[in-house]
Amino acid sequence: MSQQPPPPPGYGAPPAYPPPGQGYAPPPQGYPAQGHQTTVVMAQPVVAGMMFREAPVAMQCPYCSASITTSTTYETGTMTWVIAGILLLFGLWLGCCLIPFCVDGCKDVIHRCPSCNQVVGKYNRM
């Protein structure tokens, strides 16, 4: 009769596996059963990879799916206020500090769809 040698020092007994035919225990209470949960995520359409600048952009509108060239408008932004503040600090308060509010080159550019009038992009100068 041959005997197996004892395991080397520092090693424990081999792991105990469940007998064949028995699976794992069910998950604890509070966990949803698999395949019975539906998650719906609603998000605003995002135009990925589009670089909006001063000029109108040819694209497909994410809202109405029309093939469009955006219409652009200008609105006062951070850069307009910073330039006006700098002019004011240099003593140009006699109306000169208001010039950035009249120059489109100092304002942010808003891109809209001409079909549905939704904002599809914005170019912030600062």
N, CA and C of each residue as an Amber inpcrd file, in Angstrom:
protein
   378
   0.8160000  -1.1660000   0.0000000   0.0000000   0.0000000   0.0000000
   0.8680000   1.2400000   0.0000000   0.4630000   2.1340000  -0.8910000
   1.2510000   3.3660000  -0.9480000   0.4710000   4.4880000  -0.2780000
   1.1660000   5.2380000   0.4280000   0.5560000   6.3800000   1.1080000
   1.0530000   7.6650000   0.4520000   0.1550000   8.6730000   0.4200000
   0.5810000   9.9660000  -0.0990000   1.3810000  10.6760000   0.9680000
   2.4200000  11.3610000   0.5230000   3.2130000  12.0890000   1.5260000
   2.4050000  13.2590000   2.0710000   2.6620000  13.6770000   3.2720000
   1.9360000  14.8290000   3.8480000   2.2880000  16.0950000   3.0580000
   1.3580000  17.0950000   3.0180000   1.6480000  18.3410000   2.2970000
   2.8180000  19.0740000   2.9400000   3.5650000  19.8480000   2.1560000
   4.7030000  20.5850000   2.7210000   4.2270000  21.5620000   3.7960000
   5.1090000  21.9400000   4.6900000   4.7220000  22.8770000   5.7470000
   4.2810000  24.2120000   5.1340000   3.2670000  24.8520000   5.6960000
   2.7750000  26.1440000   5.2310000   1.5960000  26.0090000   4.2840000
   1.2980000  24.8130000   3.8060000   0.1670000  24.6030000   2.9140000
  -0.9640000  23.9780000   3.7080000  -2.1700000  24.4380000   3.4530000
  -3.3260000  23.8960000   4.1420000  -3.9490000  22.7920000   3.3110000
  -5.0920000  22.4010000   3.7240000  -5.8260000  21.3710000   3.0050000
  -6.3290000  21.9550000   1.6870000  -6.5550000  21.1360000   0.6710000
  -7.0730000  21.6440000  -0.5920000  -8.4690000  22.2320000  -0.3820000
  -8.8940000  23.2030000  -1.2540000 -10.2070000  23.8370000  -1.0620000
 -11.3330000  22.8290000  -1.2170000 -12.3730000  23.0430000  -0.4550000
 -13.5290000  22.1510000  -0.5150000 -14.4890000  22.6750000  -1.5640000
 -14.7180000  21.9270000  -2.6130000 -15.6400000  22.2990000  -3.6650000
 -16.9980000  21.6820000  -3.3810000 -18.0760000  22.3610000  -3.8510000
 -19.3890000  21.7620000  -3.6190000 -19.5180000  20.4810000  -4.4440000
 -20.2590000  19.5200000  -3.9280000 -20.4220000  18.2710000  -4.6790000
 -21.1080000  18.5380000  -6.0160000 -20.8810000  17.7110000  -7.0160000
 -21.5020000  17.9150000  -8.3190000 -23.0220000  17.9690000  -8.1890000
 -23.6350000  18.8740000  -8.9980000 -25.0860000  18.9950000  -8.9770000
 -25.5740000  20.1190000  -8.0870000 -24.7260000  20.6410000  -7.2300000
 -25.1210000  21.7520000  -6.3790000 -24.4720000  23.0260000  -6.9350000
 -25.2490000  24.0650000  -7.0760000 -24.7240000  25.3230000  -7.6060000
 -24.3850000  26.2760000  -6.4770000 -24.2430000  27.4990000  -6.8310000
 -23.9600000  28.5290000  -5.8430000 -25.2430000  28.9330000  -5.1430000
 -25.0920000  29.5170000  -3.9860000 -26.2400000  29.9780000  -3.2100000
 -26.8970000  31.1590000  -3.9260000 -28.1990000  31.3480000  -3.7880000
 -28.8660000  32.4930000  -4.4260000 -28.3530000  33.7990000  -3.8180000
 -28.4550000  34.9070000  -4.5630000 -27.9670000  36.1850000  -4.0260000
 -28.7990000  36.6190000  -2.8360000 -28.2150000  37.4180000  -1.9490000
 -28.9620000  37.8960000  -0.7840000 -30.1590000  38.7390000  -1.2050000
 -31.1090000  38.9010000  -0.2910000 -32.3030000  39.6960000  -0.5660000
 -31.8980000  41.1360000  -0.8780000 -32.6260000  41.7770000  -1.7820000
 -32.3410000  43.1580000  -2.1210000 -31.6650000  43.3090000  -3.4690000
 -31.1210000  42.2350000  -4.0100000 -30.4990000  42.2940000  -5.3270000
 -31.5530000  41.9450000  -6.3740000 -31.5800000  42.7090000  -7.5040000
 -32.5780000  42.3960000  -8.5300000 -32.2150000  41.1110000  -9.2710000
 -33.2350000  40.4060000  -9.6960000 -32.9990000  39.1950000 -10.4810000
 -32.4650000  39.6110000 -11.8480000 -31.6130000  38.8020000 -12.4320000
 -31.0040000  39.1420000 -13.7100000 -32.0440000  39.0910000 -14.8250000
 -31.9260000  40.0590000 -15.7570000 -32.7870000  40.0640000 -16.9280000
 -34.1580000  40.6790000 -16.7090000 -34.4540000  41.1800000 -15.5230000
 -35.7750000  41.7190000 -15.2450000 -35.7760000  43.2320000 -15.0290000
 -34.6350000  43.8550000 -15.2010000 -34.5510000  45.2820000 -14.9430000
 -34.2190000  45.9970000 -16.2450000 -34.9630000  47.0650000 -16.5430000
 -34.7230000  47.8660000 -17.7330000 -34.3910000  49.2820000 -17.3040000
 -33.2880000  49.8220000 -17.7920000 -32.8780000  51.1770000 -17.4800000
 -32.9730000  52.0110000 -18.7410000 -33.6670000  53.1380000 -18.6450000
 -33.8060000  54.0500000 -19.7740000 -33.0690000  55.3360000 -19.4180000
 -32.1380000  55.7500000 -20.2730000 -31.3720000  56.9650000 -20.0500000
 -31.7620000  57.9750000 -21.1170000 -32.2320000  59.1330000 -20.6890000
 -32.6050000  60.1990000 -21.6090000 -31.5290000  61.2730000 -21.5280000
 -31.0270000  61.7060000 -22.6760000 -29.9830000  62.7270000 -22.6950000
 -30.2180000  63.6800000 -23.8530000 -29.6830000  64.8850000 -23.7200000
 -29.7550000  65.8490000 -24.8030000 -28.8510000  65.3840000 -25.9350000
 -29.2630000  65.5880000 -27.1810000 -28.3820000  65.2240000 -28.2830000
 -27.0950000  66.0320000 -28.2250000 -25.9870000  65.3780000 -28.4580000
 -24.6920000  66.0310000 -28.4330000 -24.0540000  65.8590000 -29.7990000
 -23.5570000  66.9570000 -30.3380000 -22.8840000  66.8880000 -31.6250000
 -21.4200000  66.6030000 -31.3300000 -21.0250000  65.3560000 -31.5240000
 -19.6640000  64.9370000 -31.1950000 -18.7140000  65.3030000 -32.3250000
 -17.5860000  65.8520000 -31.9560000 -16.5480000  66.1310000 -32.9230000
 -16.7400000  67.4140000 -33.7200000 -17.8050000  68.1600000 -33.4750000
 -18.0230000  69.3970000 -34.2240000 -17.2380000  70.5220000 -33.5650000
 -16.5640000  71.2910000 -34.3900000 -15.8270000  72.4510000 -33.9010000
 -16.5810000  73.7000000 -34.3390000 -17.2650000  74.3280000 -33.4180000
 -17.9990000  75.5410000 -33.7150000 -17.0750000  76.7340000 -33.5260000
 -17.0180000  77.5930000 -34.5130000 -16.2280000  78.8220000 -34.4620000
 -17.1390000  79.9840000 -34.8480000 -16.5860000  80.9960000 -35.5250000
 -17.3840000  82.1620000 -35.9110000 -18.2670000  81.8830000 -37.1230000
 -17.8030000  81.0450000 -38.0420000 -18.5070000  80.8090000 -39.3000000
 -19.6080000  79.7660000 -39.1330000 -20.6880000  79.8600000 -39.9370000
 -21.7340000  78.8290000 -39.9070000 -21.1740000  77.4610000 -40.3040000
 -21.7920000  76.3990000 -39.8030000 -21.3090000  75.0300000 -39.9940000
 -22.3850000  74.2190000 -40.7080000 -21.9800000  73.4480000 -41.7350000
 -22.9070000  72.5240000 -42.3990000 -22.9450000  71.2340000 -41.5830000
 -24.1580000  70.7790000 -41.2370000 -24.2960000  69.5970000 -40.3770000
 -25.7170000  69.0630000 -40.4680000 -25.9660000  67.9730000 -39.7520000
 -27.3170000  67.4460000 -39.6210000 -27.8010000  67.8120000 -38.2230000
 -28.9670000  68.4300000 -38.1510000 -29.4980000  68.8720000 -36.8600000
 -29.8290000  67.6610000 -35.9910000 -29.3350000  67.6250000 -34.7280000
 -29.6410000  66.5010000 -33.8450000 -31.0840000  66.5150000 -33.3350000
 -31.8070000  67.6190000 -33.5110000 -33.1750000  67.7250000 -33.0210000
 -34.2060000  67.3480000 -34.0860000 -34.0560000  67.9330000 -35.3100000
 -35.0550000  67.6820000 -36.3570000 -34.5060000  66.8260000 -37.4960000
 -33.2490000  66.4360000 -37.4330000 -32.5700000  65.5690000 -38.4130000
 -32.5220000  66.1620000 -39.8190000 -32.6690000  67.4720000 -39.9360000
 -32.5710000  68.1290000 -41.2460000 -31.1080000  68.4040000 -41.5620000
 -30.7650000  68.3930000 -42.8360000 -29.4300000  68.7560000 -43.2860000
 -29.3980000  70.2830000 -43.4040000 -28.5810000  70.9380000 -42.5710000
 -28.6470000  72.3910000 -42.4300000 -27.2670000  73.0310000 -42.4890000
 -27.2620000  74.3430000 -42.6160000 -26.1090000  75.1870000 -42.3350000
 -26.5620000  76.0960000 -41.2030000 -25.8490000  76.0730000 -40.0830000
 -26.3000000  76.7800000 -38.8840000 -26.3990000  78.2760000 -39.1270000
 -27.3010000  78.9090000 -38.4200000 -27.3680000  80.3760000 -38.4120000
 -26.6780000  80.8310000 -37.1310000 -25.9160000  81.9120000 -37.2150000
 -25.1300000  82.3580000 -36.0650000 -25.6470000  83.6860000 -35.5480000
 -25.6270000  83.8200000 -34.2300000 -25.9230000  85.0840000 -33.5610000
 -24.8440000  85.3010000 -32.5090000 -24.7290000  86.5160000 -32.0440000
 -23.6890000  86.8600000 -31.0680000 -24.3510000  87.2580000 -29.7580000
 -23.6830000  86.8700000 -28.6440000 -24.1790000  87.2880000 -27.3330000
 -22.9990000  87.6540000 -26.4530000 -23.2400000  88.5670000 -25.5350000
 -22.2050000  89.0370000 -24.6250000 -21.7230000  87.8770000 -23.7630000
 -20.4030000  87.7070000 -23.7030000 -19.8250000  86.6200000 -22.9240000
 -18.7480000  87.1290000 -21.9800000 -17.9830000  86.2110000 -21.4420000
 -16.9450000  86.5360000 -20.4740000 -15.8750000  87.4410000 -21.0720000
 -15.4610000  87.1710000 -22.3050000 -14.4000000  87.9730000 -22.9160000
 -14.8370000  89.4290000 -23.0880000 -16.0930000  89.6600000 -23.4040000
 -16.6000000  91.0240000 -23.5470000 -16.4560000  91.7880000 -22.2330000
 -16.8320000  91.1540000 -21.1430000 -16.7540000  91.8030000 -19.8350000
 -15.3010000  92.0160000 -19.3940000 -14.4230000  91.0680000 -19.7040000
 -13.0090000  91.2080000 -19.3130000 -12.3680000  92.3850000 -20.0450000
 -12.6160000  92.4920000 -21.3530000 -12.0340000  93.5970000 -22.1180000
 -12.5870000  94.9350000 -21.6310000 -13.8900000  94.9940000 -21.3570000
 -14.4870000  96.2280000 -20.8350000 -13.8780000  96.5910000 -19.4800000
 -13.6370000  95.6030000 -18.6390000 -13.0200000  95.8550000 -17.3260000
 -11.5960000  96.3560000 -17.4500000 -10.8390000  95.7960000 -18.3830000
  -9.4570000  96.2430000 -18.5920000  -9.4340000  97.6870000 -19.0940000
 -10.3210000  98.0070000 -20.0430000 -10.3940000  99.3890000 -20.5350000
 -10.7870000 100.3470000 -19.4250000 -11.6680000  99.9070000 -18.5530000
 -12.0910000 100.7380000 -17.4390000 -10.9350000 100.9720000 -16.4650000
 -10.1200000  99.9430000 -16.2140000  -8.9730000 100.0710000 -15.3070000
  -7.9260000 101.0310000 -15.8560000  -7.7830000 101.0880000 -17.1730000
  -6.7970000 101.9810000 -17.7730000  -7.3170000 103.4070000 -17.9160000
  -8.4600000 103.6800000 -17.3630000  -8.9640000 105.0380000 -17.3420000
  -9.7540000 105.4360000 -18.5740000 -10.1680000 104.4950000 -19.3640000
 -10.9320000 104.8150000 -20.5630000 -12.4270000 104.6880000 -20.2800000
 -12.8990000 105.3970000 -19.2570000 -14.2960000 105.2800000 -18.8540000
 -15.2150000 106.2470000 -19.5970000 -14.6870000 107.0600000 -20.4620000
 -15.5080000 108.0290000 -21.1820000 -16.1830000 107.3910000 -22.3920000
 -16.7770000 106.2590000 -22.2010000 -17.4970000 105.5770000 -23.2730000
 -16.6740000 104.5200000 -23.9830000 -15.3580000 104.5910000 -23.8740000
 -14.5040000 103.6180000 -24.5760000 -14.6410000 102.2110000 -23.9990000
 -14.9600000 102.1140000 -22.7190000 -15.0760000 100.7820000 -22.1170000
 -16.3260000 100.0540000 -22.6050000 -17.2230000 100.7540000 -23.2980000
 -18.4300000 100.1350000 -23.8320000 -18.2300000  99.5730000 -25.2380000
 -17.1040000  99.8630000 -25.8570000 -16.8420000  99.4120000 -27.2340000
 -16.9240000  97.8900000 -27.3750000 -16.3830000  97.0870000 -26.4450000
 -16.4710000  95.6150000 -26.6210000 -17.9050000  95.0920000 -26.7340000
 -18.8710000  95.8150000 -26.2000000 -20.2640000  95.3780000 -26.2860000
 -20.8610000  95.6170000 -27.6750000 -20.1580000  96.3900000 -28.5090000
 -20.6070000  96.6800000 -29.8740000 -19.8380000  95.8960000 -30.9290000
 -18.7550000  95.2340000 -30.5500000 -17.9010000  94.5190000 -31.4930000
 -18.1970000  93.0200000 -31.4090000 -18.6310000  92.4290000 -32.5410000
 -18.9500000  90.9950000 -32.5490000 -17.7210000  90.1260000 -32.2930000
 -16.5420000  90.6200000 -32.5900000 -15.3060000  89.8660000 -32.3760000
 -14.9970000  89.6240000 -30.9070000 -15.7010000  90.2980000 -30.0010000
 -15.4980000  90.1160000 -28.5610000 -16.5740000  89.2430000 -27.9280000
 -17.5900000  88.8800000 -28.7010000 -18.7480000  88.1680000 -28.1540000
 -18.7010000  86.6730000 -28.4640000 -19.4810000  85.8860000 -27.7200000
 -19.6400000  84.4540000 -27.9750000 -20.5550000  84.2610000 -29.1770000
 -20.3790000  83.1250000 -29.8850000 -21.1700000  82.8500000 -31.0840000
 -22.1200000  81.6900000 -30.7890000 -23.4170000  81.8950000 -31.0440000
 -24.4420000  80.8780000 -30.8370000 -24.8350000  80.3170000 -32.2010000
 -24.7970000  78.9900000 -32.3560000 -25.1880000  78.3230000 -33.6000000
 -26.5720000  77.7050000 -33.4090000 -27.5090000  78.0490000 -34.2990000
 -28.8820000  77.5420000 -34.2310000 -29.2600000  76.8470000 -35.5290000
 -30.1960000  75.9160000 -35.4140000 -30.7690000  75.2590000 -36.5940000
 -31.7980000  76.2160000 -37.1910000 -31.6890000  76.5410000 -38.4860000
 -32.6790000  77.4440000 -39.0780000 -34.0560000  76.7960000 -39.2340000
 -34.1380000  75.4600000 -39.1980000 -35.4310000  74.7800000 -39.3490000
 -36.2310000  74.7710000 -38.0490000 -35.6210000  74.3210000 -36.9590000
 -36.3540000  74.1850000 -35.6920000 -35.9590000  75.2280000 -34.6490000
 -34.9640000  76.0620000 -34.9600000 -34.5020000  77.1560000 -34.1070000
 -33.9110000  76.6850000 -32.7690000 -33.4670000  75.4430000 -32.6730000
 -32.8130000  74.9270000 -31.4680000 -31.3260000  75.2940000 -31.4910000
 -30.7330000  75.5270000 -30.3180000 -29.2990000  75.7960000 -30.2340000
 -28.5650000  74.4610000 -30.4270000 -27.6930000  74.4010000 -31.4330000
 -26.9480000  73.1640000 -31.7070000 -25.4820000  73.2870000 -31.3360000
 -25.0270000  74.4790000 -30.9880000 -23.6320000  74.6510000 -30.5980000
 -23.3540000  76.0670000 -30.1370000 -22.2140000  76.2220000 -29.4630000
 -21.8110000  77.5400000 -28.9590000 -20.2990000  77.6320000 -28.9940000
 -19.8010000  78.7810000 -29.4130000 -18.3660000  79.0420000 -29.4010000
 -18.0970000  80.1020000 -28.3510000 -17.4430000  79.7100000 -27.2600000
 -17.0750000  80.6410000 -26.2030000 -15.6810000  81.1790000 -26.5020000
 -15.5440000  82.4620000 -26.5570000 -14.2460000  83.0610000 -26.8510000
 -13.3000000  82.9370000 -25.6730000 -13.8160000  82.7540000 -24.4980000
 -12.9400000  82.6410000 -23.3290000 -13.4040000  81.5110000 -22.4570000
